[in-house]
Amino acid sequence: MAEAGISWVRIGEFAWSRLEPSAGVFTFDWLDRAIEVLSNAGLKIILGTPTCTPPRRMLEQFPDMLALDAQGQPRKFGARRHYCFSHAGYRAASGRIAEILGDRYGRDTRIHGWQIDNEYGCHDTVLSYSDAARDAFRDWLAARYVTVEALNAAWGNVFWSMEYGDFDEIDLPNLTVTQPNPSHELAFRRFSSDQVVRYHEVQVAALRVRTDRPLIHNYMGRVLDFDHFEVGAALDIASWDSYPIGFLSDRLEASAAHKIRYLQQGDPDMQGFHHDLYRAVGKEGRWWVMEQQPGPVNWAPFNPAPLPGMVRLWSWEAFAHGAEVVSYFRWRQAPFAQEQMHAGLRRPDDAPAPGLAEVTQVAREIAQMPDIALQQAEVALIFDYPSEWAWTTLPQGQGFSYFALMLDAYRALRAQGLSIDILPSTVRDLSGYRLVLAPGLATLPDGLEAALTGAVTLIGPRANAVTPEISIPLPMGPNLAGLDVTVTQVETLPPQIARTVKGGGALHHWVETLEGTAQTSYETDNGQAVVKHTGNLHYLAGWPDATLWARLVADLAKQAGVNTREMPEGVRLRATQTHVFAFNYNAEAVAFDGVTIPPAGVHWWPV
Amino acid sequence: MAEAGISWVRIGEFAWSRLEPSAGVFTFDWLDRAIEVLSNAGLKIILGTPTCTPPRRMLEQFPDMLALDAQGQPRKFGARRHYCFSHAGYRAASGRIAEILGDRYGRDTRIHGWQIDNEYGCHDTVLSYSDAARDAFRDWLAARYVTVEALNAAWGNVFWSMEYGDFDEIDLPNLTVTQPNPSHELAFRRFSSDQVVRYHEVQVAALRVRTDRPLIHNYMGRVLDFDHFEVGAALDIASWDSYPIGFLSDRLEASAAHKIRYLQQGDPDMQGFHHDLYRAVGKEGRWWVMEQQPGPVNWAPFNPAPLPGMVRLWSWEAFAHGAEVVSYFRWRQAPFAQEQMHAGLRRPDDAPAPGLAEVTQVAREIAQMPDIALQQAEVALIFDYPSEWAWTTLPQGQGFSYFALMLDAYRALRAQGLSIDILPSTVRDLSGYRLVLAPGLATLPDGLEAALTGAVTLIGPRANAVTPEISIPLPMGPNLAGLDVTVTQVETLPPQIARTVKGGGALHHWVETLEGTAQTSYETDNGQAVVKHTGNLHYLAGWPDATLWARLVADLAKQAGVNTREMPEGVRLRATQTHVFAFNYNAEAVAFDGVTIPPAGVHWWPV
Amino acid sequence: MAEAGISWVRIGEFAWSRLEPSAGVFTFDWLDRAIEVLSNAGLKIILGTPTCTPPRRMLEQFPDMLALDAQGQPRKFGARRHYCFSHAGYRAASGRIAEILGDRYGRDTRIHGWQIDNEYGCHDTVLSYSDAARDAFRDWLAARYVTVEALNAAWGNVFWSMEYGDFDEIDLPNLTVTQPNPSHELAFRRFSSDQVVRYHEVQVAALRVRTDRPLIHNYMGRVLDFDHFEVGAALDIASWDSYPIGFLSDRLEASAAHKIRYLQQGDPDMQGFHHDLYRAVGKEGRWWVMEQQPGPVNWAPFNPAPLPGMVRLWSWEAFAHGAEVVSYFRWRQAPFAQEQMHAGLRRPDDAPAPGLAEVTQVAREIAQMPDIALQQAEVALIFDYPSEWAWTTLPQGQGFSYFALMLDAYRALRAQGLSIDILPSTVRDLSGYRLVLAPGLATLPDGLEAALTGAVTLIGPRANAVTPEISIPLPMGPNLAGLDVTVTQVETLPPQIARTVKGGGALHHWVETLEGTAQTSYETDNGQAVVKHTGNLHYLAGWPDATLWARLVADLAKQAGVNTREMPEGVRLRATQTHVFAFNYNAEAVAFDGVTIPPAGVHWWPV
Ligand SMILES: [Zn+2]
Ligand SMILES: [Zn+2]
Ligand SMILES: [Zn+2]
């Protein structure tokens, strides 16, 4: 590995059955040998806690530890992530194995970091409808609302006679005859996120006192069922597992043409978005790519190979966004079990796989580069997990997705050549940002609006539209100080329909009717306000298509004194203190700024 | 409300948890106050029984009262309609709350009518696979067949050794390895409809002796799992909940182009069809619209706003079809719970919503109009719930739908400018009708054929094709006296395929082969008979497309001496004793008969 | 029947409730009478064991005999095939009824053959997730692996800590959080097939000692969940139920255009494929069509009538492929129960249905024909059920299907006018074959490669790609002696994408990267090897489209000295010792070889 320029290696994350072959009996010799060998080869080791794969025997001890799906079916042993976050016994057992590993390896200088569990939420594992979850939910509700009368009032349970007489009468919001009360469902989603945090913090507590090395978790792409900022708060480094081709295939809304165009490259904005998001999740911006796709994988609907050059491009893009480390998954393709068709940097027969040469090249190039020095972006985008839960709970139109709206906004900014910081909705210091976007932010938290005043700001659509309990606020939203705008009606539109906007572009999916004295800066062809603003504060009344997004971003950036440039399709920029990087996601060369960037190519200029 | 010309208001239909906050403890004071306030405001009150929303506590008393879905999953508390119609305990509890309300308010002169329960069958709640349903089904079977041998014979259980030795061996027809015996499934559907009637009549009995005011139920659009004529027989007034835009989106087979064209108007025939259907369901033709969509709703796949003018158009269309009352749902948008995004006539902040002005205009216009006086139509269409169950049980081709066939026939008649009476298959006096259509009528009941002789009649396709037990009759159908026609073969076709007919149009979906000496009046391009007739009696051997329907209706009407006129697309007529009304469902103005009807406009001429 | 030229009739196969109306009480009088009548009419009788339809009472005795689906739901009584193959009690009861029938009718000279059960696997009934299956699976595993450590090693259970401590810890591979270990799933599929064989052999044993008449089973089309070669090994004659129009509609991947083109004819290769497959399954090549579709059926998504001529065409095609008997299902359309809309040769009212005249014609024509004398084909295609299970377990790309790949290969051969023998992968004598194809053969069994050397051979794609336990072999496949080729990477492609090949055609779905010194005979436009060969042995690195298949087959046949001719679309040939038959599946006449074959027509030439 070291020859390939690889300096970090992760081990142990699925190894519980080997670490503790029978209850209380530990076999560390194989792990000790592995640590010795890898360390002698010059590699820095990340040790993973194996809690994502409890051994079969654990089910004898805790027969009720499995999650149940929304249909009430157990999610059985035989793969991974077969546990309910609310199961107290398994939570304690997870803390215990972390303690045992911490006791033995916490001060081992060859262990340079710790990964806790693996890919929380992968395979839709956050929401569980088990008895353990139900009981914990009742406790959580009692703690939050204190009295059941307060809960009834907060949820509006008088509607349809849904009032409860006692917390113990409250069930999980699955299998209801029709839609459950959105307040009920949102509470369950908040609870479920909290249960991940609670589960997680037991292991953090176990390790924190046993090691000084950084604690890390490897998040996934577009897993939104728990609040990553809250999990990340207890960690030192955020990392994520980046599978550009798999994700384009299995978790992105996109036209068939887009999916074909980027089949062997991945979506041009999906990686950058997550890089910027996880930079915000990491403490002081520290983040890694823990697993970088190095070739065809096994789990997407279709699994083509990356175009030659893409492994290098993805790696460089991560570094340009500030990754400290890019690690590849996996080193050698395993010839058996579920991931036997998941490429590694080496083939099952240990010969080099195509990705390895690119990785080696990146390592060489990086070595010749001064360290990447990040700079604060001029543009900020606010990302908020509870907004995702709110709109999943109450989409109002088929397929309304907060994430998709955010990715659209991010894509629009990048299509104008901008670098972006993603920020949590808990941010209160926005100094230095010239332009801030907060689309779809369900509820503006106290203090955020005050912090926004320095920059040109775009709020909406669907922003500050509900209370934290998901009801309509009175007076009705967005209730922005200094901007006389009220959303009086909402419409959702099928995909084939759009409301065209004077001057070009259109609203689709989601359209609001505005009332108020603020100035109208965009309107539809039939005279409906699309953007209203007063001074720097703009409210957007719908979901723009790409053309309208481009106009909006260009206009707002101009007002904010931020330079933009329209990028060729599939080409993206990223500016650091010292360089500007360009990434060509196309399968064809693109002429840009006096150079020709090859297909799947990277180019950088010193500033 | 009264200022808006609204004179009726419905209350109480979901209020059980407030009426009886704990078992046997009633709080009427809030309701008394509401009645006082509304009555003082000049409003006539409909009081609803709250049985559609049993309170949470009811589940302690009757843990087995929930319906189970076909997969055996409980349909849980947390929304509404969470009860199985077959649960005897809950049925009695429903009667008891009706008695208590009747005792207190039955003679209260401010209560002008009673709504029993709410939207039977909404959210697919008629078919339940609970133990209560299974036990009641066995009793129902024993009462119907007397001996299990008779049942075995009637169902043809010798086929595949499905014979039963005892009624207690008979299970519900879900989860079978492949299709269950259609006789078994049809029996279950008949039973399930009967259980709705039985459940319903307990409340009718409770109220009938306690009040002289009319009893009403509010039916839904395209809910077909119970026989509305049988529920309606015990009531004084039929009403329905008309959501034209929601229904176009969520429950109509239509091309994408059709759904786009009428996105903000609703299908031009769906409302008229239900108006005419529920006029037949109501005693002596008395019917209302209990809930008229006044703006965007929350529950359809997409929820756009009605075009300006549509709320007025829908209201006038209802009146022209004979509605005594059109009520709007809801008065004020509730800012919480499931329907927080369901528009009202007033916004959540109590400001007027766009629909309110149109409602006020209709009230003004109505006040200037002499009362609508209906007249018997020249054309009748026979609608039969058991036929829907029969063809759902045995579709023979993917997506065969009795309702869709009926709506197609209705649409074809209206496209020729006709007004229509819909009649149940129990009708025996058809005097006054010149043209009668009975497509898809699974079994012609005794006596109906005799009643048909006065008019030009079109029977078929798939009419009198099975026995009441859903087997093929011998001799084979349609077995019409005076018409020598036998259906010897049936074919179902995928959507892309049709059999073209000489002179224009085609058969799609369903094609029969006919034999017999009756005269052939239409035939396919390759010589297959499409219509055969003798005198006034015509048999139709397939499902016509719109072109063929237009030809058929024009020819039959001519034979019947009924005047037709080809209507512009999206424009519909309705004739009363005093006026002819025209409704323009298009988003563009249409010139018609010397006037220009604006988009979403209504025009009327005195006769 | 005899007048129609029909000489065989099958009875009894669903009649258990009449044979044994209560436990241990048998009524044979009706069966005796039926045998008498049919025999007197000159018909030879096949008697079926009724085990596909256990009577309701059996469930009292064995409440746990039902199969469970993958969701854990029982597959209930009320149709047919409601039993789990692993239930020991029901297996014994099935043997017992076979014994009783054998005792009574085994030596009855009027009974000319026996059908055991009916359509094993129909309605997805092979895989069951019942307790009986789980317990039997554990026993099967213990027998196969002896120690659980051996199982853990064979499956690679160290991956994700899936190791077991005891066979009793192993559950069935359903409801896992994500994909189960493919070794686990493949073992379950092998086991499930073995359970069919085990169930089947109990009845074989019961009858074998009681009769000298041939034992038969009627297989279905594209039922692949059990190994037909293994079931067939204990039988004398293979038969199958051929529903060309239903199968095209419900179980074939094909473009919409293809499905429309052959809507009333069926796919031109589906019948031939199964004829050739079941000829290989039958002992010494003896096979029948037990049920031939004679008109519209009831169970497909759409059920049109066969074009005039098709019943004759299908019959002749079966005879040309060597069928001893073609029987039609059903004789008379039953007017009740599930199949009341399934056409027969006679209508429900006993009048002749359209198919009858064609059947009579075939009988007349056959009588004038010398017996069909088969000859060994020049071309062999190897078909292997475990390969189907392997690739269903690990498709790697959405919709990868071994069967579809095989049918594509078969279609390509037939499109060049070839007659084909299908052979099991257990074949070791390939003498006489000039060209052998083995695409998709998961694991080459020992000895097969040696047997291949005589012929021009095409292996791949995805051949010899895994071990029998479904892991990647080391060295990596295909590991062919005398052919230096290694598959180093695999890609799966979405349907819209293909890799074009120099000279015409393309690879789609599946593309492999090859390494090795063998000669490249085809390559993609960007230089990737598509076929590599040394001498007679060719390896194919992907899934060809029709154009590439045509080139490949023509080239390989030329190398093998086999004559080909490009057939008109929809026309197929079949050569016997004495004749060449041509079948025109088109709805239009086709000129071929100096004759005009009418739509749905058959032509034959003496050799
Ligand atoms: Zn991973
Ligand atoms: Zn309603
Ligand atoms: Zn069959």
PDB file of N, CA and C and ligand atoms in Angstrom, chain C residues 80 118-119 241 243 291 329 339, ligand 3:
ATOM      1  N   ARG C  80     -54.627 -23.633  -5.266  1.00  0.00           N
ATOM      2  CA  ARG C  80     -53.942 -24.917  -5.426  1.00  0.00           C
ATOM      3  C   ARG C  80     -52.462 -24.756  -5.086  1.00  0.00           C
ATOM      4  N   ASN C 118     -48.849 -31.868 -10.364  1.00  0.00           N
ATOM      5  CA  ASN C 118     -49.166 -31.021 -11.509  1.00  0.00           C
ATOM      6  C   ASN C 118     -48.350 -29.743 -11.446  1.00  0.00           C
ATOM      7  N   GLU C 119     -47.549 -29.497 -12.451  1.00  0.00           N
ATOM      8  CA  GLU C 119     -46.828 -28.220 -12.593  1.00  0.00           C
ATOM      9  C   GLU C 119     -46.096 -27.816 -11.316  1.00  0.00           C
ATOM     10  N   ASP C 241     -46.442 -27.878 -20.304  1.00  0.00           N
ATOM     11  CA  ASP C 241     -47.704 -27.200 -20.571  1.00  0.00           C
ATOM     12  C   ASP C 241     -47.379 -25.924 -21.324  1.00  0.00           C
ATOM     13  N   TYR C 243     -48.196 -22.643 -23.242  1.00  0.00           N
ATOM     14  CA  TYR C 243     -49.163 -21.555 -23.391  1.00  0.00           C
ATOM     15  C   TYR C 243     -48.460 -20.380 -24.070  1.00  0.00           C
ATOM     16  N   GLU C 291     -50.255 -30.057 -21.965  1.00  0.00           N
ATOM     17  CA  GLU C 291     -51.325 -29.065 -22.106  1.00  0.00           C
ATOM     18  C   GLU C 291     -50.911 -28.085 -23.198  1.00  0.00           C
ATOM     19  N   PHE C 329     -55.349 -28.449 -23.438  1.00  0.00           N
ATOM     20  CA  PHE C 329     -56.004 -28.139 -22.179  1.00  0.00           C
ATOM     21  C   PHE C 329     -56.819 -26.885 -22.381  1.00  0.00           C
ATOM     22  N   GLU C 339     -60.852 -21.055 -13.606  1.00  0.00           N
ATOM     23  CA  GLU C 339     -60.497 -21.110 -15.026  1.00  0.00           C
ATOM     24  C   GLU C 339     -61.706 -21.032 -15.937  1.00  0.00           C
TER      25      GLU C 339
HETATM   26 ZN    ZN D   3     -52.195 -25.849 -16.123  1.00  0.00          ZN
END
